[in-house]
Protein backbone atom coordinates (compact mmCIF):
# COMPACT_ATOMS: atom_id res chain seq x y z
CA UNK A 1 0.00 0.00 0.00
CA UNK A 2 1.33 3.44 -0.85
CA UNK A 3 1.03 5.77 2.13
CA UNK A 4 0.73 9.50 1.53
CA UNK A 5 2.07 11.77 2.84
CA UNK A 6 5.38 9.96 3.02
CA UNK A 7 6.58 11.88 6.08
CA UNK A 8 5.28 13.53 9.22
CA UNK A 9 6.88 16.16 11.45
CA UNK A 10 6.64 15.93 15.22
CA UNK A 11 7.27 19.31 16.86
CA UNK A 12 9.07 19.59 20.19
CA UNK A 13 11.82 17.70 21.96
CA UNK A 14 11.97 13.99 21.18
CA UNK A 15 12.10 11.44 23.97
CA UNK A 16 13.74 8.04 23.81
CA UNK A 17 12.13 4.72 24.62
CA UNK A 18 12.34 4.12 28.36
CA UNK A 19 14.10 0.97 29.52
CA UNK A 20 12.27 -1.68 31.54
CA UNK A 21 12.44 -1.03 35.29
CA UNK A 22 12.51 -3.30 38.33
CA UNK A 23 9.58 -2.78 40.67
CA UNK A 24 8.87 -4.02 44.14
CA UNK A 25 9.43 -7.72 44.58
CA UNK A 26 11.90 -7.83 41.67
CA UNK A 27 9.22 -7.74 38.95
CA UNK A 28 10.06 -6.01 35.68
CA UNK A 29 7.71 -3.52 34.06
CA UNK A 30 7.85 -1.14 31.11
CA UNK A 31 7.26 2.54 31.87
CA UNK A 32 4.18 4.07 30.26
CA UNK A 33 4.52 5.77 26.91
CA UNK A 34 5.39 9.43 27.19
CA UNK A 35 4.09 12.58 25.54
CA UNK A 36 6.45 12.19 22.57
CA UNK A 37 5.16 8.71 21.73
CA UNK A 38 1.56 9.89 22.12
CA UNK A 39 2.24 12.76 19.69
CA UNK A 40 3.77 10.33 17.16
CA UNK A 41 0.70 8.09 17.42
CA UNK A 42 -1.68 11.05 17.01
CA UNK A 43 0.09 12.52 13.96
CA UNK A 44 0.65 9.11 12.34
CA UNK A 45 -3.03 8.21 12.69
CA UNK A 46 -4.01 11.54 11.13
CA UNK A 47 -1.62 10.99 8.21
CA UNK A 48 -1.89 7.23 7.62
CA UNK A 49 -5.05 6.03 9.38
CA UNK A 50 -5.17 3.04 11.70
CA UNK A 51 -5.07 0.07 9.32
CA UNK A 52 -1.69 -1.68 9.36
CA UNK A 53 -0.58 -3.79 6.40
CA UNK A 54 1.96 -6.51 5.58
CA UNK A 55 4.36 -4.31 3.58
CA UNK A 56 8.05 -3.90 4.36
CA UNK A 57 9.08 -0.35 5.23
CA UNK A 58 12.16 1.80 5.40
CA UNK A 59 11.95 4.37 8.18
CA UNK A 60 14.13 7.50 8.10
CA UNK A 61 14.35 9.72 11.15
CA UNK A 62 15.72 13.23 11.07
CA UNK A 63 16.07 14.49 14.64
CA UNK A 64 16.80 18.21 14.89
CA UNK A 65 18.06 19.54 18.22
CA UNK A 66 17.81 23.25 19.03
CA UNK A 67 21.10 25.02 19.61
CA UNK A 68 21.09 26.70 23.02
CA UNK A 69 20.72 30.49 23.17
CA UNK A 70 23.87 30.64 25.30
CA UNK A 71 26.01 29.55 22.34
CA UNK A 72 27.79 32.41 20.57
CA UNK A 73 26.57 33.46 17.11
CA UNK A 74 29.85 32.35 15.51
CA UNK A 75 29.72 28.89 17.12
CA UNK A 76 25.98 28.61 16.34
CA UNK A 77 26.67 29.13 12.62
CA UNK A 78 29.41 26.49 12.73
CA UNK A 79 27.14 23.98 14.54
CA UNK A 80 24.06 24.45 12.32
CA UNK A 81 23.38 21.25 10.34
CA UNK A 82 26.24 19.30 11.95
CA UNK A 83 25.69 15.98 13.70
CA UNK A 84 24.59 16.34 17.32
CA UNK A 85 25.89 13.77 19.80
CA UNK A 86 23.29 14.77 22.33
CA UNK A 87 20.93 12.92 24.66
CA UNK A 88 18.52 11.27 24.23
CA UNK A 89 20.28 8.60 22.23
CA UNK A 90 18.99 8.50 18.60
CA UNK A 91 18.55 4.72 18.78
CA UNK A 92 16.18 5.12 21.75
CA UNK A 93 14.21 7.75 19.81
CA UNK A 94 14.01 5.31 16.88
CA UNK A 95 12.70 2.61 19.24
CA UNK A 96 10.02 4.98 20.56
CA UNK A 97 8.95 5.84 16.99
CA UNK A 98 8.89 2.20 15.87
CA UNK A 99 6.75 1.23 18.87
CA UNK A 100 4.41 4.16 18.21
CA UNK A 101 3.93 3.24 14.53
CA UNK A 102 3.15 -0.40 15.30
CA UNK A 103 -0.54 -0.99 14.68
CA UNK A 104 -0.73 2.08 12.44
CA UNK A 105 1.67 1.29 9.56
CA UNK A 106 2.61 -2.30 10.28
CA UNK A 107 1.68 -5.22 12.52
CA UNK A 108 5.18 -5.79 13.91
CA UNK A 109 8.43 -3.83 13.77
CA UNK A 110 10.09 -6.80 12.02
CA UNK A 111 8.42 -5.29 8.92
CA UNK A 112 10.94 -2.43 9.15
CA UNK A 113 14.24 -4.01 8.06
CA UNK A 114 15.85 -0.70 7.09
CA UNK A 115 16.42 2.30 9.38
CA UNK A 116 18.25 5.56 8.75
CA UNK A 117 18.69 7.91 11.71
CA UNK A 118 20.35 11.35 11.70
CA UNK A 119 20.53 13.77 14.63
CA UNK A 120 21.67 17.29 13.76
CA UNK A 121 21.76 20.79 15.25
CA UNK A 122 19.14 23.33 14.14
CA UNK A 123 17.07 26.33 15.24
CA UNK A 124 14.17 24.34 16.76
CA UNK A 125 13.46 20.90 18.24
CA UNK A 126 11.52 18.58 15.92
CA UNK A 127 11.60 15.09 14.41
CA UNK A 128 10.73 14.09 10.85
CA UNK A 129 9.64 10.49 10.24
CA UNK A 130 9.82 9.46 6.58
CA UNK A 131 8.31 6.19 5.39
CA UNK A 132 9.01 4.25 2.19
CA UNK A 133 7.40 0.97 1.13
CA UNK A 134 10.27 -1.30 0.08
CA UNK A 135 8.23 -4.48 -0.44
CA UNK A 136 8.79 -4.53 -4.21
CA UNK A 137 12.53 -3.84 -4.04
CA UNK A 138 14.94 -6.71 -4.54
CA UNK A 139 18.52 -6.91 -3.34
CA UNK A 140 19.86 -6.14 -6.82
CA UNK A 141 17.76 -2.94 -7.00
CA UNK A 142 19.19 -1.64 -3.70
CA UNK A 143 22.85 -1.92 -4.70
Short mmCIF file of C-alpha atoms in Angstrom, two decimals, residues 15-23 27-34 37 87-93 95-96 99:
data_model
loop_
_atom_site.label_atom_id
_atom_site.label_comp_id
_atom_site.label_asym_id
_atom_site.label_seq_id
_atom_site.Cartn_x
_atom_site.Cartn_y
_atom_site.Cartn_z
CA UNK A 15 12.10 11.44 23.97
CA UNK A 16 13.74 8.04 23.81
CA UNK A 17 12.13 4.72 24.62
CA UNK A 18 12.34 4.12 28.36
CA UNK A 19 14.10 0.97 29.52
CA UNK A 20 12.27 -1.68 31.54
CA UNK A 21 12.44 -1.03 35.29
CA UNK A 22 12.51 -3.30 38.33
CA UNK A 23 9.58 -2.78 40.67
CA UNK A 27 9.22 -7.74 38.95
CA UNK A 28 10.06 -6.01 35.68
CA UNK A 29 7.71 -3.52 34.06
CA UNK A 30 7.85 -1.14 31.11
CA UNK A 31 7.26 2.54 31.87
CA UNK A 32 4.18 4.07 30.26
CA UNK A 33 4.52 5.77 26.91
CA UNK A 34 5.39 9.43 27.19
CA UNK A 37 5.16 8.71 21.73
CA UNK A 87 20.93 12.92 24.66
CA UNK A 88 18.52 11.27 24.23
CA UNK A 89 20.28 8.60 22.23
CA UNK A 90 18.99 8.50 18.60
CA UNK A 91 18.55 4.72 18.78
CA UNK A 92 16.18 5.12 21.75
CA UNK A 93 14.21 7.75 19.81
CA UNK A 95 12.70 2.61 19.24
CA UNK A 96 10.02 4.98 20.56
CA UNK A 99 6.75 1.23 18.87
#
